[in-house]
Short mmCIF file of C-alpha atoms in Angstrom, two decimals:
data_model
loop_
_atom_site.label_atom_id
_atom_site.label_comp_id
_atom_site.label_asym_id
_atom_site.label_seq_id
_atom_site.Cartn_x
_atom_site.Cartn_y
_atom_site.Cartn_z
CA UNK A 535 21.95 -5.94 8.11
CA UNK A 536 21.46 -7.31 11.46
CA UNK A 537 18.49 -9.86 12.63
CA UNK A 538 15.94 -7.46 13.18
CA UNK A 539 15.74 -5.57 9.83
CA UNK A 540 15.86 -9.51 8.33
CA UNK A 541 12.84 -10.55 10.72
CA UNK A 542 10.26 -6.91 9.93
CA UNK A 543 11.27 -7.52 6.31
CA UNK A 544 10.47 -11.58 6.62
CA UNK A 545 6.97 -10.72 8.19
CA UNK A 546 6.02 -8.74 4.87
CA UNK A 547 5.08 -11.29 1.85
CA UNK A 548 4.33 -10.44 -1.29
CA UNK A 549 2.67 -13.05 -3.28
CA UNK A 550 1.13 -13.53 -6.93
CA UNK A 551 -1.94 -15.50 -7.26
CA UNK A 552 -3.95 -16.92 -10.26
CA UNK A 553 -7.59 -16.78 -10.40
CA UNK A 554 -9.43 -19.02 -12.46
CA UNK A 555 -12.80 -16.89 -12.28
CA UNK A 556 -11.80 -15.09 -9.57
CA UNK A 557 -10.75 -18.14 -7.35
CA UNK A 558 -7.21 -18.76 -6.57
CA UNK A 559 -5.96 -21.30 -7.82
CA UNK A 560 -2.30 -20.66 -7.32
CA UNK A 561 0.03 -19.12 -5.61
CA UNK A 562 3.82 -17.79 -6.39
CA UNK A 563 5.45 -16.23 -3.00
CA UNK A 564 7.93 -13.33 -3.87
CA UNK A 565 11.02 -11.54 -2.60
CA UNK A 566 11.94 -8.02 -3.22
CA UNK A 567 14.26 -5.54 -2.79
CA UNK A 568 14.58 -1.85 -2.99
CA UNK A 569 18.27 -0.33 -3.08
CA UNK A 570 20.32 2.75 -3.48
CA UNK A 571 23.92 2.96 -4.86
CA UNK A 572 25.76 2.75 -1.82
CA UNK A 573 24.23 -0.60 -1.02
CA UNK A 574 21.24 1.04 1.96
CA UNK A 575 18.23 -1.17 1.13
CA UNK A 576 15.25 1.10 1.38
CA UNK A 577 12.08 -1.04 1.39
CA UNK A 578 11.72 -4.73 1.03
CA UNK A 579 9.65 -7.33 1.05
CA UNK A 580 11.00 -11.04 2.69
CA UNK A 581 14.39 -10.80 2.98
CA UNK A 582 16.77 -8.61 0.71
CA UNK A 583 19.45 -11.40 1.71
CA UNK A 584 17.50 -14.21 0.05
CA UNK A 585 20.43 -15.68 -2.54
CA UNK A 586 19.67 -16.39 -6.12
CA UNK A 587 21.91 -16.79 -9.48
CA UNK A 588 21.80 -13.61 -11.04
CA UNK A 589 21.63 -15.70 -15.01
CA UNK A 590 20.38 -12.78 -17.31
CA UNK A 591 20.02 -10.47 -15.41
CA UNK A 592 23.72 -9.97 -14.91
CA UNK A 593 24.34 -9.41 -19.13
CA UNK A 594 24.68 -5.39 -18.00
CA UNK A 595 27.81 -6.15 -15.79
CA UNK A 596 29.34 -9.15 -18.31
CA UNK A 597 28.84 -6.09 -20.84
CA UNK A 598 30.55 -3.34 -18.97
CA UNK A 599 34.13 -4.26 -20.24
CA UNK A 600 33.22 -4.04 -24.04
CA UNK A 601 33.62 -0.19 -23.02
CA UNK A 602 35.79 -0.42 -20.29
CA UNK A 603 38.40 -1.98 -22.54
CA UNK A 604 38.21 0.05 -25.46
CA UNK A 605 36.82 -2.70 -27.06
CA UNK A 606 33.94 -0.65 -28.35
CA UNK A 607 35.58 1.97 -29.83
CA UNK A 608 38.21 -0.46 -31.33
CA UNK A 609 35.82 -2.59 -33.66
CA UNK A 610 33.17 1.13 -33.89
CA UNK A 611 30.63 -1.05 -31.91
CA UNK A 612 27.48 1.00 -31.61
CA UNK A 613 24.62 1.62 -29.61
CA UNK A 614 22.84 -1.04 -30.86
CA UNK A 615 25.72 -3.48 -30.53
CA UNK A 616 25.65 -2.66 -26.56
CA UNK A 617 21.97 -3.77 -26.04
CA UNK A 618 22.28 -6.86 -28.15
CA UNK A 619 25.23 -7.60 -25.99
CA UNK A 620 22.97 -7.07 -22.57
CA UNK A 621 20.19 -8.78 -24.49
CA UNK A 622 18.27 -12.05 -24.11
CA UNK A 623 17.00 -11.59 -27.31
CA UNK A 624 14.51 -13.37 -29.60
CA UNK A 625 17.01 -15.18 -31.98
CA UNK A 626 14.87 -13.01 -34.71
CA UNK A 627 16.73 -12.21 -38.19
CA UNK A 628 17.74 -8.96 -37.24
CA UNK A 629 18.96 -9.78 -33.93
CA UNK A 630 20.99 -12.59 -35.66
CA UNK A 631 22.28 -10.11 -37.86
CA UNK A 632 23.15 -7.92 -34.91
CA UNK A 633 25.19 -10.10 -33.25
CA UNK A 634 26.89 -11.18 -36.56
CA UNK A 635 27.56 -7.79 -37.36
CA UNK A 636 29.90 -7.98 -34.16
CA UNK A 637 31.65 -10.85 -35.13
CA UNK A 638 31.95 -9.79 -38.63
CA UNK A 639 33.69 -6.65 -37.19
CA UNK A 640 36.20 -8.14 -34.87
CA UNK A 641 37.24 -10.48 -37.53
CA UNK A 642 35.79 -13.32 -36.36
CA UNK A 643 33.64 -16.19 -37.32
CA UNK A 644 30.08 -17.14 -35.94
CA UNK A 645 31.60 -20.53 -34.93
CA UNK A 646 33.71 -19.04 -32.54
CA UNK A 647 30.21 -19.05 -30.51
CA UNK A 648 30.45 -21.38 -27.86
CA UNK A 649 26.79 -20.91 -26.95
CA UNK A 650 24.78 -24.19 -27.79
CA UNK A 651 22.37 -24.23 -31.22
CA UNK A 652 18.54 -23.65 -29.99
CA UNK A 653 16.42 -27.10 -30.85
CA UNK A 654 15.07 -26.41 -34.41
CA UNK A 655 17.17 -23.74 -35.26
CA UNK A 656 20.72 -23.63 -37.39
CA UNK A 657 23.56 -21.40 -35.62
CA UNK A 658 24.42 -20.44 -32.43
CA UNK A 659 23.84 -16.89 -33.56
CA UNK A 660 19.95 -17.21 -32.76
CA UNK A 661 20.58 -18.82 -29.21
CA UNK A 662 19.49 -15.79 -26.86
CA UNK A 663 22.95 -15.49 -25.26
CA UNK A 664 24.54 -14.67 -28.58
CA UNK A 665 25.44 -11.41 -28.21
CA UNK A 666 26.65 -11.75 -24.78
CA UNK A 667 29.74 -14.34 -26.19
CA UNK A 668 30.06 -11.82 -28.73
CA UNK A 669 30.97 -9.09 -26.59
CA UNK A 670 33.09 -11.34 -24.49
CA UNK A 671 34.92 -12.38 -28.12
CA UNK A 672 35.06 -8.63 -28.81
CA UNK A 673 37.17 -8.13 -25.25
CA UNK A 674 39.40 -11.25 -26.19
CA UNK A 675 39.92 -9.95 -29.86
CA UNK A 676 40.81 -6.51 -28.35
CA UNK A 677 43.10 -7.67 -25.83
CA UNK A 678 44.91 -10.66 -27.47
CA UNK A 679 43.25 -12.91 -25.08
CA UNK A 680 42.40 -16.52 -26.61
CA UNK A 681 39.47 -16.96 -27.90
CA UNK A 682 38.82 -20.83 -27.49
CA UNK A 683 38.42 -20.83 -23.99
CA UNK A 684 36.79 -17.75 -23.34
CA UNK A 685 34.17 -19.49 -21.11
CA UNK A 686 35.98 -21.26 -18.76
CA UNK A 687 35.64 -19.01 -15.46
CA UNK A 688 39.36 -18.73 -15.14
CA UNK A 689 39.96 -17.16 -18.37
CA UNK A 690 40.95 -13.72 -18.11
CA UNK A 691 37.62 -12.06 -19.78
CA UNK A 692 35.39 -14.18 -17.34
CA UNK A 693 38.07 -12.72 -14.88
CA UNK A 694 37.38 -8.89 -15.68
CA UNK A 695 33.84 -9.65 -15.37
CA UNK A 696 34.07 -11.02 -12.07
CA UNK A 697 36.64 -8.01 -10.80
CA UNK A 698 34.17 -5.64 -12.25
CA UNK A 699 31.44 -6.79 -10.71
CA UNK A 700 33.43 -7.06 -7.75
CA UNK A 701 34.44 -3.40 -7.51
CA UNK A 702 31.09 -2.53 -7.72
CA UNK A 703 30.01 -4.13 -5.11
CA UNK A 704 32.92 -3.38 -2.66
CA UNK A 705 33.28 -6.59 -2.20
CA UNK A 706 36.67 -9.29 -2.75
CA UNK A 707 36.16 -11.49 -5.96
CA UNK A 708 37.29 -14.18 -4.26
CA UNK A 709 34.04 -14.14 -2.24
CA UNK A 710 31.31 -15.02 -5.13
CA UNK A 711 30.23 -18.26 -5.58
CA UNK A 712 30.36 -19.51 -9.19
CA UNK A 713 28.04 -21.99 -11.47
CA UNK A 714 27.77 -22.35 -14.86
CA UNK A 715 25.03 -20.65 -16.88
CA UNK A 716 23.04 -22.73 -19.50
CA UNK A 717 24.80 -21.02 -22.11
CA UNK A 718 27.92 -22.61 -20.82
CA UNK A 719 29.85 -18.87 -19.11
CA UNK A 720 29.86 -18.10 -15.17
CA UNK A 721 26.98 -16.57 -13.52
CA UNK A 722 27.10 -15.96 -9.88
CA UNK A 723 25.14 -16.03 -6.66
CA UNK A 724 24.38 -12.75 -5.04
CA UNK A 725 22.31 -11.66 -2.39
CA UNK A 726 18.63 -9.61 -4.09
CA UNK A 727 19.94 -6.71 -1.98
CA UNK A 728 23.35 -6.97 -4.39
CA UNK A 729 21.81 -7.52 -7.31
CA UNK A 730 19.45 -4.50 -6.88
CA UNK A 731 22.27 -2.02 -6.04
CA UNK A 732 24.15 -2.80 -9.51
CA UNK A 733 20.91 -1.77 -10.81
CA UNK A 734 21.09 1.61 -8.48
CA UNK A 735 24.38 1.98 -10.12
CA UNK A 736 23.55 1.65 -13.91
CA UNK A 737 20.44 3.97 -13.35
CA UNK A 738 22.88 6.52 -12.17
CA UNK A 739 25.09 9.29 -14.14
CA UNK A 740 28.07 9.67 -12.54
CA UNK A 741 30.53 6.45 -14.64
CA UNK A 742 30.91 6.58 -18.04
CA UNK A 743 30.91 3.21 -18.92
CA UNK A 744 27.53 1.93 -17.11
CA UNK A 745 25.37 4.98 -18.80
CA UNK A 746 27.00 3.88 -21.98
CA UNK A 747 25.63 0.52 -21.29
CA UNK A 748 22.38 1.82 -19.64
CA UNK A 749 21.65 4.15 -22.80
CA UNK A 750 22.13 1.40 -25.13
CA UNK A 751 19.03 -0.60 -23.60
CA UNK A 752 16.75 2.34 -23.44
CA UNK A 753 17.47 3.41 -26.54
CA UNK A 754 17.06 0.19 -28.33
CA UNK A 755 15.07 -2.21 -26.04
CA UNK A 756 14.27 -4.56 -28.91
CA UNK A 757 17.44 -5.94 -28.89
CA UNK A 758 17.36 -6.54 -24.89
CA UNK A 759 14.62 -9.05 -25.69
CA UNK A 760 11.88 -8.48 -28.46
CA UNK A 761 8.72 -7.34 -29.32
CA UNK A 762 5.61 -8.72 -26.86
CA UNK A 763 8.40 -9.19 -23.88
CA UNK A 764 8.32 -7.93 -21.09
CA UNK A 765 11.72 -5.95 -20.72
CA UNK A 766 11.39 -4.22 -24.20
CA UNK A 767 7.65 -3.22 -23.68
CA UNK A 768 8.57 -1.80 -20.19
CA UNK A 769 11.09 -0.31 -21.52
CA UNK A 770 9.87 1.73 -24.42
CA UNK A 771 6.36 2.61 -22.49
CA UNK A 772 8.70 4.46 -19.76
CA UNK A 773 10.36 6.34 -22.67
CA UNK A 774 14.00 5.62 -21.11
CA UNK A 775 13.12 6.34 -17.21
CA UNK A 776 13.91 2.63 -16.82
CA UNK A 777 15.90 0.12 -17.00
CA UNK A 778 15.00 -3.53 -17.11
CA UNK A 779 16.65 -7.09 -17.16
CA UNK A 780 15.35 -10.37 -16.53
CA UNK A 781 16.59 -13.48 -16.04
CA UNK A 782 15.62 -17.27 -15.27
CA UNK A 783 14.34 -18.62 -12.74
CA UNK A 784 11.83 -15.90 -11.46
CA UNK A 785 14.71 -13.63 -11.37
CA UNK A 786 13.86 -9.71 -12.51
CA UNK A 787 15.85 -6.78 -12.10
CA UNK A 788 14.67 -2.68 -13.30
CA UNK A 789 16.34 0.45 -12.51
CA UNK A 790 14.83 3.86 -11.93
CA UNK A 791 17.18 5.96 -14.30
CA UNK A 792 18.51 9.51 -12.41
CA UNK A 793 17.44 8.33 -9.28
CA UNK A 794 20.04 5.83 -8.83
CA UNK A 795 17.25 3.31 -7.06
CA UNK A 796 17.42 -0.49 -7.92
CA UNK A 797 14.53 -3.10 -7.47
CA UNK A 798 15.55 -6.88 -7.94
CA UNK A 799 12.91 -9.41 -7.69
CA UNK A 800 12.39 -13.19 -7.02
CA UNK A 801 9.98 -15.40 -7.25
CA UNK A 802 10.90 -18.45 -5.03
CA UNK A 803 9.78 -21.31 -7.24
CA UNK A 804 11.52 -19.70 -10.65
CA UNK A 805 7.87 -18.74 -12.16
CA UNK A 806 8.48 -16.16 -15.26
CA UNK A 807 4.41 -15.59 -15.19
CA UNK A 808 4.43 -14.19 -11.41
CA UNK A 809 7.81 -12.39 -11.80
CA UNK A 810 6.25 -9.94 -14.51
CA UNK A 811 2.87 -9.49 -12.52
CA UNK A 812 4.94 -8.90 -9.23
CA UNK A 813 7.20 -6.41 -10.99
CA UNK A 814 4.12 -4.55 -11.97
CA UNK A 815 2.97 -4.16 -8.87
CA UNK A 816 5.84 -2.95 -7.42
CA UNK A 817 6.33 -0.51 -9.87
CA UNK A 818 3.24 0.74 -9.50
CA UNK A 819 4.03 1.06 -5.85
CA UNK A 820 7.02 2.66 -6.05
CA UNK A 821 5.61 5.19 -8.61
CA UNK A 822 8.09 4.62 -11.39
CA UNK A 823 5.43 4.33 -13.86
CA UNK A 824 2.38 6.32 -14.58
CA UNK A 825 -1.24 4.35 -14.83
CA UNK A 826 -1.64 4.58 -18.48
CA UNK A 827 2.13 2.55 -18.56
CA UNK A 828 0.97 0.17 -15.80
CA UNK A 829 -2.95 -0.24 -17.58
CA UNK A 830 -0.97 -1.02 -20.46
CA UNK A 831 1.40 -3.43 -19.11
CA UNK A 832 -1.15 -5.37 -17.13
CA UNK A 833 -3.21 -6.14 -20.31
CA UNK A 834 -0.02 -7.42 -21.80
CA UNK A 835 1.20 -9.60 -19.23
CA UNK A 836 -1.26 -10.25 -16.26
CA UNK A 837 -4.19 -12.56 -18.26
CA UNK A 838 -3.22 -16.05 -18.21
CA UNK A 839 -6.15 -17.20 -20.43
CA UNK A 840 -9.63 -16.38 -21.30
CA UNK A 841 -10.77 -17.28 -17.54
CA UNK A 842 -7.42 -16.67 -15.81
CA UNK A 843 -5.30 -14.17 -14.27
CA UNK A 844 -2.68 -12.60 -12.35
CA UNK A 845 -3.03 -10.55 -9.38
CA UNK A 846 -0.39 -9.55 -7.04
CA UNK A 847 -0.90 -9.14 -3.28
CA UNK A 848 1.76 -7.32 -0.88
CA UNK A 849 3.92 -4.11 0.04
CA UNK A 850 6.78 -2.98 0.78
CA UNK A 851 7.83 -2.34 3.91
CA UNK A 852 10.29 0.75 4.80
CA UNK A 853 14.03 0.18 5.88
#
């Protein structure tokens, strides 16, 4: 993308404001980007080249080689494995159970988990990473891979992730920087633009192995997150026409399923409140939900308080 594009993009804020009775009293600035599978960013808002960590919202790609490997049809992992896989889920009983499930299949125990205990809780199976590790388990039970080390970003599972997400992107593995997630595996830093065209790609129908993963969240969006979040209630109002991940630190990504369109968003100083108002929005802009799915959305997630709210300001501007 050369300077220009960056600059007309730059000069076109979005931004989420709270009103306490209707008078701001703060402000979230917001970056956006709108992308199709070949990487062409379509509309924007900022700059699509702003960098971020992708954290949760990358669980989609870290999940793609449970099928890719034959993992899933080795341990009969189901539907409803998948999205607890992709998840960030609730640590609820019967996402516990989910992920256990896994683990009981693959002949494995829950200590193998790796992810840390949540404060006031009892296993690792209720940390909302769980079934993420799981899958990765699953791979390195499937493949013969050990299983004790299976976060450290040069074993061979966090390897295949990488080199997936790699070919993906066109792009050499050797390129992405690497940090370490809370939950202890890799996570990477991509360009909005980047992370908005793997979400192009898994609202597409043309690979096997992303609309395996893709159906799995659509079809069971209470194990992406839980009831009262915001990627399972988006998700079952649009009656599997999206697709929608988020992640920490103001990071939000949501697919437009058969279009193969991806929108990543995020929110410069991390804020989880402004990234579901600004997703919203843009949604609403982009006309990938109706107005009784938007109305319904926007009482769930856009009052702050009895005298507060959200309200997000901005457009998109055209490529």
């Amino acid at each position: 993308m050369n300077l220009g594009k960056r600059n007309r993009f730059s000069a076109n804020k979005i931004t989420v404001q709270l009103l306490r009775e209707g008078i701001v009293e703060s402000v979230h600035s917001c970056q956006a980007a709108v992308v199709d599978t070949r990487g062409r960013i379509l509309s924007a808002a900022g700059d699509p080249q702003t960098t971020t960590f992708a954290r949760s919202c990358l669980k989609p790609i870290q999940a793609l080689p449970v099928s890719i490997t034959g993992a899933q049809e080795r341990f009969n992992l189901s539907e409803t494995d998948l999205a607890i896989i992709c998840g960030s889920h609730q640590g609820t009983i019967a996402q516990a159970r989910q992920v256990f499930s896994i683990l009981w299949r693959c002949d494995v125990e829950p200590s193998a988990l790796q992810c840390p205990v949540p404060e006031c809780q009892k296993s690792p199976l209720q940390h909302n990473c769980s079934g993420k590790h799981a899958g990765m388990i699953a791979i390195c039970k499937q493949q013969g891979w050990q299983i004790s080390s299976y976060m450290d970003r040069h074993h061979p599972v966090q390897q295949l992730v990488l080199n997936t997400m790699a070919e993906l992107l066109h792009m050499p593995a050797a390129e992405f920087i690497c940090a370490h997630d809370d939950c202890g595996v890799p996570t990477y830093l991509l360009e909005i633009g980047q992370l908005a065209r793997l979400y192009a790609l898994l609202s597409t129908h043309d690979q096997l192995h992303l609309e395996r993963i893709t159906r799995a969240m659509t079809r069971h969006p209470d194990m992406v997150s839980g009831n009262g979040q915001f990627d399972t209630e988006l998700m079952r109002l649009s009656n599997g026409e999206i697709i929608s991940k988020s992640g920490a630190e103001g990071v939000q990504c949501i697919g437009r399923i058969g279009q193969g369109l991806g929108l990543a968003i995020k929110v410069m100083d991390g804020s989880k409140r402004a990234k579901n108002a600004v997703s919203i929005h843009l949604l609403k802009q982009l006309g990938w939900i109706n107005p009784t799915v938007a109305q319904s959305l926007e009482e769930s997630f856009l009052s702050t308080g009895k005298y507060s709210r959200l309200e997000a300001i901005g457009e998109l501007s055209l490529a």
